[in-house]
mmCIF file of C-alpha atoms in Angstrom:
data_model
loop_
_atom_site.group_PDB
_atom_site.id
_atom_site.type_symbol
_atom_site.label_atom_id
_atom_site.label_comp_id
_atom_site.label_asym_id
_atom_site.label_seq_id
_atom_site.Cartn_x
_atom_site.Cartn_y
_atom_site.Cartn_z
ATOM 1 C CA UNK A 1 -22.588 -0.724 -70.552
ATOM 2 C CA UNK A 2 -25.333 -0.485 -67.922
ATOM 3 C CA UNK A 3 -24.873 3.275 -67.706
ATOM 4 C CA UNK A 4 -26.107 3.818 -71.255
ATOM 5 C CA UNK A 5 -29.356 5.704 -71.535
ATOM 6 C CA UNK A 6 -31.981 3.101 -72.278
ATOM 7 C CA UNK A 7 -34.029 4.054 -75.306
ATOM 8 C CA UNK A 8 -36.260 1.916 -77.463
ATOM 9 C CA UNK A 9 -33.653 1.783 -80.244
ATOM 10 C CA UNK A 10 -30.799 0.604 -78.009
ATOM 11 C CA UNK A 11 -30.943 -3.196 -78.132
ATOM 12 C CA UNK A 12 -27.696 -3.586 -76.145
ATOM 13 C CA UNK A 13 -29.087 -1.441 -73.312
ATOM 14 C CA UNK A 14 -32.261 -3.539 -73.257
ATOM 15 C CA UNK A 15 -30.135 -6.706 -73.100
ATOM 16 C CA UNK A 16 -28.091 -5.264 -70.240
ATOM 17 C CA UNK A 17 -31.216 -4.300 -68.290
ATOM 18 C CA UNK A 18 -32.764 -7.724 -68.865
ATOM 19 C CA UNK A 19 -29.602 -9.378 -67.542
ATOM 20 C CA UNK A 20 -29.544 -7.149 -64.447
ATOM 21 C CA UNK A 21 -33.218 -7.930 -63.849
ATOM 22 C CA UNK A 22 -32.536 -11.670 -64.171
ATOM 23 C CA UNK A 23 -29.611 -11.473 -61.719
ATOM 24 C CA UNK A 24 -31.710 -9.493 -59.252
ATOM 25 C CA UNK A 25 -34.545 -11.996 -59.471
ATOM 26 C CA UNK A 26 -32.183 -14.914 -58.891
ATOM 27 C CA UNK A 27 -30.594 -13.163 -55.920
ATOM 28 C CA UNK A 28 -33.995 -12.470 -54.346
ATOM 29 C CA UNK A 29 -35.230 -15.992 -54.991
ATOM 30 C CA UNK A 30 -32.154 -17.477 -53.325
ATOM 31 C CA UNK A 31 -31.847 -15.092 -50.391
ATOM 32 C CA UNK A 32 -35.488 -14.614 -49.461
ATOM 33 C CA UNK A 33 -37.355 -11.377 -49.173
ATOM 34 C CA UNK A 34 -37.991 -9.313 -46.087
ATOM 35 C CA UNK A 35 -39.260 -6.029 -44.742
ATOM 36 C CA UNK A 36 -38.456 -3.961 -47.848
ATOM 37 C CA UNK A 37 -40.611 -6.114 -50.106
ATOM 38 C CA UNK A 38 -43.189 -6.738 -47.398
ATOM 39 C CA UNK A 39 -43.823 -3.005 -47.187
ATOM 40 C CA UNK A 40 -43.226 -2.242 -50.871
ATOM 41 C CA UNK A 41 -45.942 -4.589 -52.066
ATOM 42 C CA UNK A 42 -48.558 -2.937 -49.887
ATOM 43 C CA UNK A 43 -47.344 0.605 -50.589
ATOM 44 C CA UNK A 44 -47.270 0.007 -54.337
ATOM 45 C CA UNK A 45 -50.742 -1.483 -54.242
ATOM 46 C CA UNK A 46 -52.182 1.532 -52.472
ATOM 47 C CA UNK A 47 -50.204 4.364 -54.089
ATOM 48 C CA UNK A 48 -49.408 3.094 -57.567
ATOM 49 C CA UNK A 49 -45.777 4.180 -57.067
ATOM 50 C CA UNK A 50 -43.022 2.267 -58.843
ATOM 51 C CA UNK A 51 -41.856 -0.837 -56.955
ATOM 52 C CA UNK A 52 -38.152 -0.094 -57.427
ATOM 53 C CA UNK A 53 -38.496 3.478 -56.175
ATOM 54 C CA UNK A 54 -40.400 2.296 -53.099
ATOM 55 C CA UNK A 55 -37.761 -0.353 -52.386
ATOM 56 C CA UNK A 56 -34.996 2.218 -52.801
ATOM 57 C CA UNK A 57 -36.616 4.552 -50.298
ATOM 58 C CA UNK A 58 -37.035 1.709 -47.799
ATOM 59 C CA UNK A 59 -33.545 0.192 -48.088
ATOM 60 C CA UNK A 60 -31.526 2.239 -45.582
ATOM 61 C CA UNK A 61 -34.131 2.516 -42.794
ATOM 62 C CA UNK A 62 -34.992 -1.182 -43.157
ATOM 63 C CA UNK A 63 -31.342 -2.174 -42.975
ATOM 64 C CA UNK A 64 -30.878 0.044 -39.918
ATOM 65 C CA UNK A 65 -33.839 -1.568 -38.162
ATOM 66 C CA UNK A 66 -32.622 -5.068 -38.971
ATOM 67 C CA UNK A 67 -29.066 -4.241 -37.877
ATOM 68 C CA UNK A 68 -30.433 -2.906 -34.603
ATOM 69 C CA UNK A 69 -32.355 -6.123 -33.931
ATOM 70 C CA UNK A 70 -30.370 -8.889 -35.620
ATOM 71 C CA UNK A 71 -26.855 -10.156 -35.193
ATOM 72 C CA UNK A 72 -24.752 -12.952 -36.536
ATOM 73 C CA UNK A 73 -22.180 -13.663 -39.179
ATOM 74 C CA UNK A 74 -24.537 -13.187 -42.121
ATOM 75 C CA UNK A 75 -25.498 -9.649 -41.026
ATOM 76 C CA UNK A 76 -21.863 -8.854 -40.282
ATOM 77 C CA UNK A 77 -20.726 -10.112 -43.689
ATOM 78 C CA UNK A 78 -23.482 -8.219 -45.480
ATOM 79 C CA UNK A 79 -22.685 -4.888 -43.797
ATOM 80 C CA UNK A 80 -18.954 -5.347 -44.466
ATOM 81 C CA UNK A 81 -19.549 -6.099 -48.150
ATOM 82 C CA UNK A 82 -22.029 -3.254 -48.565
ATOM 83 C CA UNK A 83 -19.646 -0.933 -46.714
ATOM 84 C CA UNK A 84 -16.842 -1.867 -49.120
ATOM 85 C CA UNK A 85 -19.082 -1.088 -52.084
ATOM 86 C CA UNK A 86 -20.246 2.239 -50.638
ATOM 87 C CA UNK A 87 -16.849 3.261 -49.239
ATOM 88 C CA UNK A 88 -18.005 3.089 -45.634
ATOM 89 C CA UNK A 89 -17.102 1.206 -42.507
ATOM 90 C CA UNK A 90 -19.779 -1.332 -41.485
ATOM 91 C CA UNK A 91 -21.071 0.952 -38.710
ATOM 92 C CA UNK A 92 -21.794 3.762 -41.156
ATOM 93 C CA UNK A 93 -23.258 1.641 -43.922
ATOM 94 C CA UNK A 94 -26.878 2.729 -43.340
ATOM 95 C CA UNK A 95 -25.978 6.416 -43.609
ATOM 96 C CA UNK A 96 -23.865 5.722 -46.709
ATOM 97 C CA UNK A 97 -26.721 3.785 -48.280
ATOM 98 C CA UNK A 98 -29.197 6.590 -47.499
ATOM 99 C CA UNK A 99 -26.840 9.126 -49.135
ATOM 100 C CA UNK A 100 -26.435 6.890 -52.192
ATOM 101 C CA UNK A 101 -30.217 6.555 -52.566
ATOM 102 C CA UNK A 102 -30.665 10.319 -52.212
ATOM 103 C CA UNK A 103 -27.872 11.074 -54.680
ATOM 104 C CA UNK A 104 -29.516 8.677 -57.144
ATOM 105 C CA UNK A 105 -32.560 10.944 -57.013
ATOM 106 C CA UNK A 106 -35.038 8.464 -55.553
ATOM 107 C CA UNK A 107 -37.955 10.242 -53.878
ATOM 108 C CA UNK A 108 -39.066 9.489 -50.344
ATOM 109 C CA UNK A 109 -42.324 7.687 -49.655
ATOM 110 C CA UNK A 110 -44.240 10.927 -49.057
ATOM 111 C CA UNK A 111 -43.334 12.121 -52.557
ATOM 112 C CA UNK A 112 -44.444 8.723 -53.860
ATOM 113 C CA UNK A 113 -47.927 9.177 -52.429
ATOM 114 C CA UNK A 114 -47.766 7.540 -48.979
ATOM 115 C CA UNK A 115 -49.149 9.715 -46.190
ATOM 116 C CA UNK A 116 -48.344 9.255 -42.507
ATOM 117 C CA UNK A 117 -52.048 8.554 -41.971
ATOM 118 C CA UNK A 118 -51.603 5.297 -43.901
ATOM 119 C CA UNK A 119 -48.607 3.985 -41.929
ATOM 120 C CA UNK A 120 -50.598 1.925 -39.421
ATOM 121 C CA UNK A 121 -52.805 0.146 -41.959
ATOM 122 C CA UNK A 122 -49.853 -0.345 -44.306
ATOM 123 C CA UNK A 123 -47.776 -1.894 -41.511
ATOM 124 C CA UNK A 124 -50.593 -4.213 -40.497
ATOM 125 C CA UNK A 125 -51.103 -5.392 -44.069
ATOM 126 C CA UNK A 126 -47.352 -5.834 -44.602
ATOM 127 C CA UNK A 127 -47.072 -8.055 -41.537
ATOM 128 C CA UNK A 128 -49.420 -10.493 -43.265
ATOM 129 C CA UNK A 129 -47.359 -10.621 -46.464
ATOM 130 C CA UNK A 130 -45.314 -13.691 -47.297
ATOM 131 C CA UNK A 131 -42.277 -11.474 -47.911
ATOM 132 C CA UNK A 132 -42.040 -10.610 -44.225
ATOM 133 C CA UNK A 133 -41.304 -14.268 -43.423
ATOM 134 C CA UNK A 134 -37.853 -13.820 -44.966
ATOM 135 C CA UNK A 135 -36.861 -10.932 -42.709
ATOM 136 C CA UNK A 136 -34.038 -11.888 -40.334
ATOM 137 C CA UNK A 137 -36.045 -10.790 -37.270
ATOM 138 C CA UNK A 138 -39.733 -10.226 -36.534
ATOM 139 C CA UNK A 139 -40.734 -6.570 -36.679
ATOM 140 C CA UNK A 140 -43.731 -5.004 -34.950
ATOM 141 C CA UNK A 141 -46.263 -2.621 -36.470
ATOM 142 C CA UNK A 142 -44.479 0.188 -34.601
ATOM 143 C CA UNK A 143 -41.156 -0.897 -36.119
ATOM 144 C CA UNK A 144 -42.659 -0.849 -39.608
ATOM 145 C CA UNK A 145 -44.191 2.579 -39.007
ATOM 146 C CA UNK A 146 -40.772 3.881 -37.900
ATOM 147 C CA UNK A 147 -39.189 2.540 -41.085
ATOM 148 C CA UNK A 148 -41.833 4.238 -43.232
ATOM 149 C CA UNK A 149 -41.408 7.522 -41.338
ATOM 150 C CA UNK A 150 -37.647 7.516 -42.008
ATOM 151 C CA UNK A 151 -38.215 6.571 -45.646
ATOM 152 C CA UNK A 152 -40.713 9.388 -46.167
ATOM 153 C CA UNK A 153 -38.164 12.232 -46.336
#
């Protein structure tokens, strides 16, 4: 049902999208936010790009950075579950996620209006956001710039 083309006359599609939005909001409220939303809020505020498209571009490089720096059962469980969904082993989940995002047609950050010249100021502003408090590990300005560089393609 969620795959239906959403048009103004399709009340069932609107209901489905509202339900998905509600579930996403509840999941975020219960799990906490992190680097993706910390960066996306700043990027969206400076570029006017769509929040969901920004988040999509940031997902794989943010996950890779967190996996590189964090450990524990929660990270292990998350990569296993995401790998099952994407048809990947946990070690290849970031590449599988990046392919999925690309195949979905989401543009990189450069195409969404973020230039490399803005990485430093964006990273500094994102570090001050409340969303960054939910990230599993602290990330430096250089880490955030590296994430944006990978998400720009």
